[in-house]
C-alpha cells in the first residue's frame, strides 16, 4: 500500500494497520475513533510495540502506552508522570486552558479534590438516588414507543444534563447551558472534535464563568449544600478561589466535562453493546439483577475517555523503552481495556464478567475518577428503569461517532423502544 495515499482516502475503516509502517502509526488521529477502528490498531501496537513512539503528529511527538500493566505503572507513578497543565494530548499552553485539579500535581491537587469529593461521595449518593430515578422515569415515560428516534439526543444527553444540574444545584430551566459548555470545553484542535474557533471558545467559557460567579456569591456563607459550588465557596481551603477566576473556571470545566461526556456515552454505548451481543440482552432480561455488574462492563466496553496524558518529569525506562524527561506520555485506557493479558476475552461484551470493575476506564492513583460511584449509580438507575418499561431498545440505523481521541463519543443512534 502507498502509505501517503492514506491522507487523501475517504475512509479509515478500510486501512489495515498491519500495512502501515510502525513508526508512522499515529493514534492521535481522530479519524480512527470516528470510524471506530482504533481497536485493531491498538491490537497491533500491543503485539509489536507496546510502548510506542510517534515522532510526528498534529499533537506533537508522544509515547503511546498500550498495555494494562504499563498503563497502571504510569498512572500510579505520579511523582514521575505529571498531570500538570494538561491531561489531554497536545494541549498545553497554546489553547485557552484554565488550571484545574485534574491537571495539577500534589499538593495543590489533593487540597482541591478533597474539598469537592463529598459531592460525589457515599453520603450524597443516598440524597441523589431518588431525584435521579425521578428524572430517569420522566425521560423514559416521554419516549415515543414504536417510533424511530435518536437515543443520544432524547435519553443520553437529557439524562446527563439533569445529572449535572443536580450535582451543581444548577437552575433546572438553564440546564442545557451545562451541556453546551461541556461541548465547548472539549472543542480543541489537538483532540479532534474542533467545531468552534479558539476565540469563540474563550468567549463562551467566560460566559460560563460569569454565570457561576453569580451562583458563588449567592452560596458563599451559606454552607450545608452538597453541590460543587457551595463546597468550593465555603471551604477554608478554596473560598478564596473566587479571586482567581481562571482557577474557578478551570475547575468548573473539569466538573462539567467530567460528569457529562463520560456518562452520556456510557448510556449510548450500553444500548449499542447489548444490540451487538443479543445473547447478553437475553441474559439481562432473564437476570436483571446483573445490572450493577453490567454497568461496570459497559464502562469498560465503552471506555468513554480513551486516554489521559502525562508529562515525564524524569527519564524513565518502561518495558524496554527510555522515556525522556519532558516527553508526552499517553495512557490509552481504551487499549488497556482490550488487553488479553489482563482481561479474559476482552473483545467480548460479557455482562456477568467476573471482576468486571477491574477495568481502566476510571484511571488509577491519585487522579482516579472522583465521580466513579455517581456515574455507576446513574447508569444502574437508568437501566433498572429501562428494564421496567421496555423489552428492548433496538438500534435501527447507522450509528455516528465523534472524531475525537479524547472522548469516545456516540453522536447519533437511531433506536426504537419496544414495550413489554
Ligand atoms: C462513566 C463515567 C466516567 C468515566 C469513564 C470517567 C473517567 C475519568 C478518568 C479516566 C479520570 C482520570 C483518571 C486518571 O487520570 O487516573 C477521571 C477523573 C475525574 N472525574 Fe471522571 N469519569 C466518569 C464520570 C464522572 C462523573 C459523573 C464525575 C462527576 C462530576 C466525574 C468527575 C471527575 C473528576 C472531578 C476527575 C478528576 C479527579 C482528580 O484529578 O483527582 N467523572 N474520570
mmCIF file of N, CA, C and O in Angstrom, residues 39 46 300-303 333-340 343 346-347:
data_model
loop_
_atom_site.group_PDB
_atom_site.id
_atom_site.type_symbol
_atom_site.label_atom_id
_atom_site.label_comp_id
_atom_site.label_asym_id
_atom_site.label_seq_id
_atom_site.Cartn_x
_atom_site.Cartn_y
_atom_site.Cartn_z
ATOM 1 N N UNK A 39 -9.474 -0.131 17.759
ATOM 2 C CA UNK A 39 -9.134 -1.373 18.475
ATOM 3 C C UNK A 39 -8.089 -2.193 17.730
ATOM 4 O O UNK A 39 -7.150 -2.706 18.322
ATOM 5 N N UNK A 46 0.006 -3.391 20.791
ATOM 6 C CA UNK A 46 0.221 -4.259 21.958
ATOM 7 C C UNK A 46 1.078 -5.462 21.591
ATOM 8 O O UNK A 46 1.945 -5.875 22.350
ATOM 9 N N UNK A 300 -16.236 -0.404 30.950
ATOM 10 C CA UNK A 300 -15.019 -0.953 30.329
ATOM 11 C C UNK A 300 -15.173 -0.954 28.805
ATOM 12 O O UNK A 300 -14.301 -0.497 28.074
ATOM 13 N N UNK A 301 -16.309 -1.464 28.356
ATOM 14 C CA UNK A 301 -16.530 -1.662 26.922
ATOM 15 C C UNK A 301 -16.432 -0.338 26.173
ATOM 16 O O UNK A 301 -15.777 -0.219 25.143
ATOM 17 N N UNK A 302 -17.080 0.671 26.725
ATOM 18 C CA UNK A 302 -17.117 1.964 26.040
ATOM 19 C C UNK A 302 -15.816 2.733 26.235
ATOM 20 O O UNK A 302 -15.349 3.425 25.347
ATOM 21 N N UNK A 303 -15.210 2.630 27.403
ATOM 22 C CA UNK A 303 -14.053 3.464 27.777
ATOM 23 C C UNK A 303 -14.293 4.908 27.305
ATOM 24 O O UNK A 303 -13.656 5.385 26.350
ATOM 25 N N UNK A 333 -6.256 4.116 27.797
ATOM 26 C CA UNK A 333 -7.131 3.230 28.576
ATOM 27 C C UNK A 333 -7.925 2.300 27.658
ATOM 28 O O UNK A 333 -8.203 1.160 27.987
ATOM 29 N N UNK A 334 -8.318 2.840 26.511
ATOM 30 C CA UNK A 334 -9.130 2.047 25.595
ATOM 31 C C UNK A 334 -8.384 0.810 25.109
ATOM 32 O O UNK A 334 -8.987 -0.241 24.861
ATOM 33 N N UNK A 335 -7.068 0.916 25.020
ATOM 34 C CA UNK A 335 -6.249 -0.233 24.631
ATOM 35 C C UNK A 335 -6.059 -1.182 25.814
ATOM 36 O O UNK A 335 -6.218 -2.400 25.685
ATOM 37 N N UNK A 336 -5.740 -0.635 26.983
ATOM 38 C CA UNK A 336 -5.566 -1.475 28.169
ATOM 39 C C UNK A 336 -6.817 -2.289 28.469
ATOM 40 O O UNK A 336 -6.740 -3.432 28.931
ATOM 41 N N UNK A 337 -7.972 -1.708 28.187
ATOM 42 C CA UNK A 337 -9.233 -2.416 28.433
ATOM 43 C C UNK A 337 -9.510 -3.527 27.428
ATOM 44 O O UNK A 337 -10.492 -4.244 27.550
ATOM 45 N N UNK A 338 -8.651 -3.649 26.408
ATOM 46 C CA UNK A 338 -8.790 -4.744 25.437
ATOM 47 C C UNK A 338 -7.551 -5.646 25.486
ATOM 48 O O UNK A 338 -7.279 -6.385 24.542
ATOM 49 N N UNK A 339 -6.802 -5.565 26.588
ATOM 50 C CA UNK A 339 -5.540 -6.308 26.691
ATOM 51 C C UNK A 339 -5.822 -7.711 27.261
ATOM 52 O O UNK A 339 -6.166 -7.855 28.437
ATOM 53 N N UNK A 340 -5.633 -8.716 26.420
ATOM 54 C CA UNK A 340 -5.975 -10.097 26.817
ATOM 55 C C UNK A 340 -5.052 -10.617 27.917
ATOM 56 O O UNK A 340 -5.389 -11.599 28.580
ATOM 57 N N UNK A 343 -7.314 -9.111 30.860
ATOM 58 C CA UNK A 343 -8.774 -9.296 30.857
ATOM 59 C C UNK A 343 -9.111 -10.454 29.914
ATOM 60 O O UNK A 343 -8.704 -10.446 28.747
ATOM 61 N N UNK A 346 -11.328 -10.073 26.095
ATOM 62 C CA UNK A 346 -11.640 -8.635 26.219
ATOM 63 C C UNK A 346 -12.467 -8.094 25.065
ATOM 64 O O UNK A 346 -13.116 -7.071 25.203
ATOM 65 N N UNK A 347 -12.450 -8.792 23.932
ATOM 66 C CA UNK A 347 -13.194 -8.285 22.762
ATOM 67 C C UNK A 347 -14.673 -8.666 22.816
ATOM 68 O O UNK A 347 -15.427 -8.327 21.912
#
